[in-house]
PDB file of C-alpha atoms in Angstrom:
ATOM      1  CA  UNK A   1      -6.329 -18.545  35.804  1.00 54.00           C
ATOM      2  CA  UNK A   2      -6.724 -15.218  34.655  1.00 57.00           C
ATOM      3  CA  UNK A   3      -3.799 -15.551  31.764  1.00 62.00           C
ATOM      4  CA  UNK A   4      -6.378 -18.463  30.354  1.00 64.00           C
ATOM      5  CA  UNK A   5      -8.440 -17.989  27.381  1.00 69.00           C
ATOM      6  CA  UNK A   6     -12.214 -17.269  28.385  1.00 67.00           C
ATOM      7  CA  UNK A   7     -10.925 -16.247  31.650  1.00 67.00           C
ATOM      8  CA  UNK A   8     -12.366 -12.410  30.898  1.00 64.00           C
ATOM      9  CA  UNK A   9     -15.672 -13.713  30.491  1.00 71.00           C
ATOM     10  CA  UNK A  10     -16.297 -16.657  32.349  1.00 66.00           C
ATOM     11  CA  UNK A  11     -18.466 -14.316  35.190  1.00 63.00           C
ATOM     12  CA  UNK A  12     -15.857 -15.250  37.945  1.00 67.00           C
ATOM     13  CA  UNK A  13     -13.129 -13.155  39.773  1.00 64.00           C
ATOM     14  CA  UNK A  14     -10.176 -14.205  38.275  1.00 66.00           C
ATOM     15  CA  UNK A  15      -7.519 -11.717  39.258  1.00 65.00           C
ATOM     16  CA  UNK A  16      -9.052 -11.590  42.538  1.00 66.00           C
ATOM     17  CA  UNK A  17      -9.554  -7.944  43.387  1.00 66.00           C
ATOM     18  CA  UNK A  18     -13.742  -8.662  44.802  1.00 67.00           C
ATOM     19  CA  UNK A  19     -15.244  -8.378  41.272  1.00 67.00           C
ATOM     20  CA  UNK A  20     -15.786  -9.672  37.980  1.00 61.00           C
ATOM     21  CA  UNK A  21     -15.635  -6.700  35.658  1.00 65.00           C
ATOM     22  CA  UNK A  22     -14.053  -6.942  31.676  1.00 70.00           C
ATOM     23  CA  UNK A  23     -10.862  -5.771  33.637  1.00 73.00           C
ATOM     24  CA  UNK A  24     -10.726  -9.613  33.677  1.00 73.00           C
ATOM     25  CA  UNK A  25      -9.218 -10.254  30.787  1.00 75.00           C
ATOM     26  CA  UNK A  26      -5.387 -10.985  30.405  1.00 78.00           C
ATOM     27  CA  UNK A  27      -6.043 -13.226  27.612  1.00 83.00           C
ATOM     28  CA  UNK A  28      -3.925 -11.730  24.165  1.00 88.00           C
ATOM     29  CA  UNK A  29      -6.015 -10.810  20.894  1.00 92.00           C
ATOM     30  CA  UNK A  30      -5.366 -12.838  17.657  1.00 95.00           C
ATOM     31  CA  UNK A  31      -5.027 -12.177  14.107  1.00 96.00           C
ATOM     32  CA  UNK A  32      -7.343 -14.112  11.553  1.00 96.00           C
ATOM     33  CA  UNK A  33      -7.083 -14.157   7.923  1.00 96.00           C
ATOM     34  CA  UNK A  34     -10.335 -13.966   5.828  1.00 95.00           C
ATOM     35  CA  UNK A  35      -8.788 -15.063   2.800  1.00 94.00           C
ATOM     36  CA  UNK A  36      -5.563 -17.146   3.852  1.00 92.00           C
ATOM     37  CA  UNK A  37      -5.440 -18.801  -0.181  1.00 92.00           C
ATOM     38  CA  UNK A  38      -4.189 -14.981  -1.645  1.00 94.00           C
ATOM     39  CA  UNK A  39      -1.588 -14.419   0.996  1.00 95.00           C
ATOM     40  CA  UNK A  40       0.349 -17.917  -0.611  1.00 92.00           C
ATOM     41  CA  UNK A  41       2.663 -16.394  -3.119  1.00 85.00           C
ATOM     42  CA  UNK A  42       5.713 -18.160  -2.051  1.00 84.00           C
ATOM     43  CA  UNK A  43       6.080 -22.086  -2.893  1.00 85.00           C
ATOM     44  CA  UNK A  44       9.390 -22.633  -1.295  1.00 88.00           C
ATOM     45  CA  UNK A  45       7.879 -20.821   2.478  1.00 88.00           C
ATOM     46  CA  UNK A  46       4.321 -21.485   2.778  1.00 84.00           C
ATOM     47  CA  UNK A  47       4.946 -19.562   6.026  1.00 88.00           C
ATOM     48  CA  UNK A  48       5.191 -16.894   4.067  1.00 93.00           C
ATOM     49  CA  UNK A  49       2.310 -14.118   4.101  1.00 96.00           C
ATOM     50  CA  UNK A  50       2.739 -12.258   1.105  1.00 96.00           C
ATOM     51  CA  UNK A  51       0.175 -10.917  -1.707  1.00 96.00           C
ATOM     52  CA  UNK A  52       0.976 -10.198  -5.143  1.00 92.00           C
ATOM     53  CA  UNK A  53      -2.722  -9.817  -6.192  1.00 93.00           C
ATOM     54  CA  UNK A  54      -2.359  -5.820  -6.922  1.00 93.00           C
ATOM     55  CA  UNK A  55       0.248  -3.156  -7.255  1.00 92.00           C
ATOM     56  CA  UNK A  56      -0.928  -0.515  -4.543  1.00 95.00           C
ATOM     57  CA  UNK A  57      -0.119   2.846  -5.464  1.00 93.00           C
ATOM     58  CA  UNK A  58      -1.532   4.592  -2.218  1.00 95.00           C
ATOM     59  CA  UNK A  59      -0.273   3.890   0.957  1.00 95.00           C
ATOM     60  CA  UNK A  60      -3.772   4.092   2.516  1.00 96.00           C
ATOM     61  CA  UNK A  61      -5.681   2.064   0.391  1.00 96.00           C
ATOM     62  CA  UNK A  62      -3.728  -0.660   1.382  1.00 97.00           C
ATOM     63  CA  UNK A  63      -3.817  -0.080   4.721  1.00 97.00           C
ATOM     64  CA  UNK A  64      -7.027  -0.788   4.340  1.00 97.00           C
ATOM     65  CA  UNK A  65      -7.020  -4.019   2.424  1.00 98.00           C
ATOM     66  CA  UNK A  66      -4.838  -4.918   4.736  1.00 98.00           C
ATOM     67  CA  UNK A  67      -6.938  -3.818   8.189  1.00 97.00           C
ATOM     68  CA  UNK A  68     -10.028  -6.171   6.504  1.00 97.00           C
ATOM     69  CA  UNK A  69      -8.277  -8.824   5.032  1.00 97.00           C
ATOM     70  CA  UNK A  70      -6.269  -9.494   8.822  1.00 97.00           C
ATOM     71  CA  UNK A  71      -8.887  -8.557  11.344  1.00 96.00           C
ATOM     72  CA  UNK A  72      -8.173  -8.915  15.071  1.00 96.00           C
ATOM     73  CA  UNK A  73     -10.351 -11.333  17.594  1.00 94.00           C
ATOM     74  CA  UNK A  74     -10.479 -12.154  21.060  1.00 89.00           C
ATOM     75  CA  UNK A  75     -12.052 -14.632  23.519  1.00 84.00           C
ATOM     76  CA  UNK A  76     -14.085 -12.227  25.188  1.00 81.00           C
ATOM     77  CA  UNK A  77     -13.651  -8.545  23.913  1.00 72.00           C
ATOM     78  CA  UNK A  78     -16.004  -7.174  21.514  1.00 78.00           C
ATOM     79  CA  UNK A  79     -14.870  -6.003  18.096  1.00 78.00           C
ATOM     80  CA  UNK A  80     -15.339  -1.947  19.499  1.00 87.00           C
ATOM     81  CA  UNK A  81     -12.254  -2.939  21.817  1.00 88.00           C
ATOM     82  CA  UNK A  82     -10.201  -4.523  19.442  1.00 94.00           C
ATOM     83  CA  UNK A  83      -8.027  -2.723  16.869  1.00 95.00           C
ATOM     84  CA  UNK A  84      -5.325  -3.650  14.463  1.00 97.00           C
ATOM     85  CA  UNK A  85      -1.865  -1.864  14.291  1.00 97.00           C
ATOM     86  CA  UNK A  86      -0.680  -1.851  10.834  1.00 98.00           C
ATOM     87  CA  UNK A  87       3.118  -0.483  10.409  1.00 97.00           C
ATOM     88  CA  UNK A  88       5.610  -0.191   7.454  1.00 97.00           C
ATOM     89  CA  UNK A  89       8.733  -2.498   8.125  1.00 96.00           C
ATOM     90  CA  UNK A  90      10.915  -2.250   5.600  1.00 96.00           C
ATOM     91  CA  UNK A  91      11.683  -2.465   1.704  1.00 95.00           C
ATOM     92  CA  UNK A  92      10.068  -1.201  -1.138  1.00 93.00           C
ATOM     93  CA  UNK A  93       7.943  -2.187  -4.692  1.00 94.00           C
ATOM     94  CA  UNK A  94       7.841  -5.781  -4.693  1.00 93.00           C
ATOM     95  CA  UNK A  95       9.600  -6.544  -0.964  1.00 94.00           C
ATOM     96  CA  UNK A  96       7.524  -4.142   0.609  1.00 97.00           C
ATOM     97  CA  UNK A  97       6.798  -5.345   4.118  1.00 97.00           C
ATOM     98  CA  UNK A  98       4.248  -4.666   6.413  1.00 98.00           C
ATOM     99  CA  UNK A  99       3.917  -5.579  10.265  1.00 98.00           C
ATOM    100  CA  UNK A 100       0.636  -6.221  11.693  1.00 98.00           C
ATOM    101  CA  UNK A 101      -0.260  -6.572  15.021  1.00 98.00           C
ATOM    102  CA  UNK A 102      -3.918  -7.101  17.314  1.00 97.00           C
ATOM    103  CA  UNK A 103      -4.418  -4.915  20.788  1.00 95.00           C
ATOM    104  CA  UNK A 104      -7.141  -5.220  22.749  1.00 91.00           C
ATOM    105  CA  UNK A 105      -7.739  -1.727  24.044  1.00 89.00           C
ATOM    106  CA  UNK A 106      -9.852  -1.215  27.098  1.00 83.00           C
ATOM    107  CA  UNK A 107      -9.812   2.557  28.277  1.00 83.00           C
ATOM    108  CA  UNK A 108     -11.313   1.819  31.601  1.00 77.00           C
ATOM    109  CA  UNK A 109      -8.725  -0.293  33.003  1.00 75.00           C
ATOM    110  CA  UNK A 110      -6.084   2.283  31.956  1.00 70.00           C
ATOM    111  CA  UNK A 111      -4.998   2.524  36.031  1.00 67.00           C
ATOM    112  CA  UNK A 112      -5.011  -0.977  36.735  1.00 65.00           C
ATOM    113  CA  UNK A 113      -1.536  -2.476  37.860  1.00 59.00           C
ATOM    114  CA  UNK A 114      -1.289  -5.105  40.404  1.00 54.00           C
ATOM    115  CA  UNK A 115      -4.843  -6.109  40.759  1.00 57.00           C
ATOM    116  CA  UNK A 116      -6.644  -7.988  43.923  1.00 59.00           C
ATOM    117  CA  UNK A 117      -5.491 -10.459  46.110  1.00 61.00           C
ATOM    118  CA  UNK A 118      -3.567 -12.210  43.807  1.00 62.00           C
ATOM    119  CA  UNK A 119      -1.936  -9.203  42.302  1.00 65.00           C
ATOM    120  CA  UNK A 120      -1.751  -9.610  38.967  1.00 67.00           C
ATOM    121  CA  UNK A 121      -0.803  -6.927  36.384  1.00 69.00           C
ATOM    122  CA  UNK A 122      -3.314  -5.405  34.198  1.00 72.00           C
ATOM    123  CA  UNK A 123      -1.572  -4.449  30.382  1.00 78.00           C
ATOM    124  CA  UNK A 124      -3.704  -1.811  28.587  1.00 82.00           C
ATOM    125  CA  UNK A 125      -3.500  -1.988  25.434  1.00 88.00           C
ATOM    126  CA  UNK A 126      -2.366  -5.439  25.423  1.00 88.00           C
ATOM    127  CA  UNK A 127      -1.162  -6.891  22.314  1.00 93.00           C
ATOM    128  CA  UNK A 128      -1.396 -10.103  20.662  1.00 95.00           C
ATOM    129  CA  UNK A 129       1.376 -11.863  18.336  1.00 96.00           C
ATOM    130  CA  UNK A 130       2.828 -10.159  15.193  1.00 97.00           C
ATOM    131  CA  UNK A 131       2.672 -11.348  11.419  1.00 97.00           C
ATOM    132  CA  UNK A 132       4.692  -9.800   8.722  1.00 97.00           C
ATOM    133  CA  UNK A 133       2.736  -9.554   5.306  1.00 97.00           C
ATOM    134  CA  UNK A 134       4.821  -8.845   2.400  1.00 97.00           C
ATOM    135  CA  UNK A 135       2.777  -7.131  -0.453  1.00 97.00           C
ATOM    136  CA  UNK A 136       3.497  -4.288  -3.532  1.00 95.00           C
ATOM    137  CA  UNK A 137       3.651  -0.920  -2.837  1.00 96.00           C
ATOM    138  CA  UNK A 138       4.219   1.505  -5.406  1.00 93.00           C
ATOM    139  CA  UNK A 139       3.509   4.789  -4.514  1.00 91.00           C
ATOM    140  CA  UNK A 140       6.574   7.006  -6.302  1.00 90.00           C
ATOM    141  CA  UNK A 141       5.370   8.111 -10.051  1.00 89.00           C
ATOM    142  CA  UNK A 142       7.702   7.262 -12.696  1.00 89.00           C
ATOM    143  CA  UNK A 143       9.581  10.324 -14.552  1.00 90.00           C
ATOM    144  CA  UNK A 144       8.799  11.414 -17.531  1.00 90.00           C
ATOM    145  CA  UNK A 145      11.391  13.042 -19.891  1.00 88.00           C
ATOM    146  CA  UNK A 146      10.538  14.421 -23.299  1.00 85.00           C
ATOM    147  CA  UNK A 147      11.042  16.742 -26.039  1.00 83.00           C
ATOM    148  CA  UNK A 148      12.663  17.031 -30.118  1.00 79.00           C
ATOM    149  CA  UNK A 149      15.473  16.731 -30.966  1.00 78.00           C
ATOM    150  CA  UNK A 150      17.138  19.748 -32.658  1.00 73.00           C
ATOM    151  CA  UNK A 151      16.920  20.394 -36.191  1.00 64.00           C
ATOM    152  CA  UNK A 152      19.980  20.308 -38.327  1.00 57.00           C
ATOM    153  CA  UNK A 153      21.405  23.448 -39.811  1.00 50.00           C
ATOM    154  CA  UNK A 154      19.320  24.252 -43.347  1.00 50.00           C
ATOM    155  CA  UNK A 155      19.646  27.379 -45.490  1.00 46.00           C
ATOM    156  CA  UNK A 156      16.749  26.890 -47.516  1.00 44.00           C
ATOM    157  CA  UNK A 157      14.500  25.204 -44.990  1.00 45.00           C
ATOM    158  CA  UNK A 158      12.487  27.621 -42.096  1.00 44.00           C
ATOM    159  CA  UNK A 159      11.160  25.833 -39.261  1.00 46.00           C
ATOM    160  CA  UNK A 160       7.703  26.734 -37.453  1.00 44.00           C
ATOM    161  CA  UNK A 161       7.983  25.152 -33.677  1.00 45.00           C
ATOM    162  CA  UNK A 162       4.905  26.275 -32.557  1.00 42.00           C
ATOM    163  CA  UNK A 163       3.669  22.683 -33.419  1.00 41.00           C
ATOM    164  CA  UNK A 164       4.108  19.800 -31.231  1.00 41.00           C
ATOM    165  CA  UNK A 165       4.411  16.158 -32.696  1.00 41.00           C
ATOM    166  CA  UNK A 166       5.130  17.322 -36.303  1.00 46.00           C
ATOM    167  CA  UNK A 167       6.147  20.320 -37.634  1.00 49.00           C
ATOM    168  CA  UNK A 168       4.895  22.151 -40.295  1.00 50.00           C
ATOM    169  CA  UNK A 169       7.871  23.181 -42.719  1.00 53.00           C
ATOM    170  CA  UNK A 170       7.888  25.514 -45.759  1.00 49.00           C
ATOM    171  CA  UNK A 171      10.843  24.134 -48.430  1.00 53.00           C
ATOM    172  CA  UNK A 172      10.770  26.968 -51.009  1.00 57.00           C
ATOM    173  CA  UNK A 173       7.030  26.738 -52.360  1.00 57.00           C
ATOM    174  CA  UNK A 174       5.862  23.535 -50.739  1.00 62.00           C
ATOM    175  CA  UNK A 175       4.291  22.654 -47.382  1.00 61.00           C
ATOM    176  CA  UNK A 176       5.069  19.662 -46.013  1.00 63.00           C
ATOM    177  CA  UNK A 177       4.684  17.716 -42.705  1.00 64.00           C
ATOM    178  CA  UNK A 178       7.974  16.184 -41.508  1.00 67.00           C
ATOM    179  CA  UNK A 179       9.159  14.382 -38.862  1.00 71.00           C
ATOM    180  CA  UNK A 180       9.459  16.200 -35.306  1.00 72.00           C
ATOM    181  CA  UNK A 181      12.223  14.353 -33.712  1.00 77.00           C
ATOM    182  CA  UNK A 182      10.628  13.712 -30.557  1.00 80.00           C
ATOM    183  CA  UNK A 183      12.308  11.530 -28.325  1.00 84.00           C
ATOM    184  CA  UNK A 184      10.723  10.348 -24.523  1.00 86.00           C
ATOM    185  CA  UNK A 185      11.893   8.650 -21.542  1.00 88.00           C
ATOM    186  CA  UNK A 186      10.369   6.806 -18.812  1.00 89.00           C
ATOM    187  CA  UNK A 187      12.301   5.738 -15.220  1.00 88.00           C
ATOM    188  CA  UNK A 188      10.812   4.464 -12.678  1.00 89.00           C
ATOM    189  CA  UNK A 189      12.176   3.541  -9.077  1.00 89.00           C
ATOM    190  CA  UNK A 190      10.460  -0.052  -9.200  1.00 90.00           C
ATOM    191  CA  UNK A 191      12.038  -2.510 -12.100  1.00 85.00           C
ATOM    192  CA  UNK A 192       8.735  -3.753 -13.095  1.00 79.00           C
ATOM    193  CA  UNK A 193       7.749  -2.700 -16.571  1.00 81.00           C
ATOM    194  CA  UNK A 194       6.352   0.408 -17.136  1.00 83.00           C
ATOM    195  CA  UNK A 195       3.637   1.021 -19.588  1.00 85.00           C
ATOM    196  CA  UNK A 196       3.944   4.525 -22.060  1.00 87.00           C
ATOM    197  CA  UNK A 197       1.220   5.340 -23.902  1.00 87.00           C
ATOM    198  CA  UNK A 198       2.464   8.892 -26.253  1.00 84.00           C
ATOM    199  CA  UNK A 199      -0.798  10.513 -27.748  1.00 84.00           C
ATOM    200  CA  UNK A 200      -0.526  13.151 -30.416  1.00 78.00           C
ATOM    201  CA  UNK A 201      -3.438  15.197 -30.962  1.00 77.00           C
ATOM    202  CA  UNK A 202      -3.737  17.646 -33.538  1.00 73.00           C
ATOM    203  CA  UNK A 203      -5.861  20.945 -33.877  1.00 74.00           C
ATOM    204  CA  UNK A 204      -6.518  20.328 -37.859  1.00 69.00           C
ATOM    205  CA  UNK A 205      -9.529  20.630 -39.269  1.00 67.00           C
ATOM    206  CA  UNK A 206     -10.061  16.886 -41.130  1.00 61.00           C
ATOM    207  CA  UNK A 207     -10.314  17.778 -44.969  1.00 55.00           C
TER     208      UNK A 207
END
């Protein structure tokens, strides 16, 4: 009886050692989902768990969504002995997956083995069944690559590059603004689209 669920707290002596302590319970934690409707991203496997909600671009933070969206429960423990393990399986961007599992972890039945009369085995932690949860993980910045191209040979054109976006250029006794040949590119190691925004800025006084 002391594999049952409730056993842990049903005030008897169900392993049989004289006593009814919370060394009782041999009765596995559970996962729950608070929100099961936002983990449904997959049509064809509803059996799926997998969240395509937000693009998480720190590791932590979504440890986090994770360790309150999937919180762990038990028959008898309280939620101060109850944990959830939260480890990176596999993949990457969109087919990142994450294993989750619930332990019930009570340090005073650490040296517990075979227990009473009956001598049943005391786990500590003792885990509850798995779910994979596949969600978007992005946490590699894209790379940037920029400059000008270079100017084409001119004899009667002198070239002041201490300007950025445009380039101030003196042909004979004019002043003109002319185009800077910049050029950019943007990789990233996820194929979703990435969005550039190029901002010139200029340190001219408005006439």
């Amino acid at each position: 009886t002391a594999f049952l669920k409730g056993a842990g707290c049903d005030d008897l002596d169900s392993d049989g050692d004289g006593k009814y302590d919370e060394c009782e319970d041999r009765f596995p934690p559970e996962l729950v989902i608070r929100n099961a409707e936002i983990f449904r991203c997959d049509e064809n496997n509803t059996s799926r768990l997998c969240y395509d909600g937000k693009v998480f671009n720190d590791p932590k933070r979504l440890n986090n969504f994770l360790d309150y969206q999937f919180p762990a429960v038990d028959d008898c423990s309280p939620t101060n002995k109850l944990e959830v393990k939260i480890e990176y399986e596999s993949g990457s961007c969109r087919d990142t997956v994450y294993t989750l599992t619930p332990l019930q972890n009570i340090t005073a039945c650490n040296d517990r083995a075979q227990v009473g009369a009956f001598e049943i085995g005391y786990e500590n932690p003792l885990y509850g069944a798995s779910k994979e949860v596949t969600v978007q993980l992005d946490d590699v910045p894209p790379v940037v690559q920029c400059g000008f191209f270079p100017e084409t040979n001119s004899t009667n054109m002198v070239v002041d590059k201490t300007l950025y976006h445009y380039m101030l250029c003196t042909d004979r006794d004019e002043f003109r603004l002319n185009d800077a040949r910049f050029f950019y590119n943007v990789t990233d190691n996820c194929k979703d689209d990435v969005h550039v925004n190029v901002v010139v800025k200029s340190n001219e006084i408005q006439q």
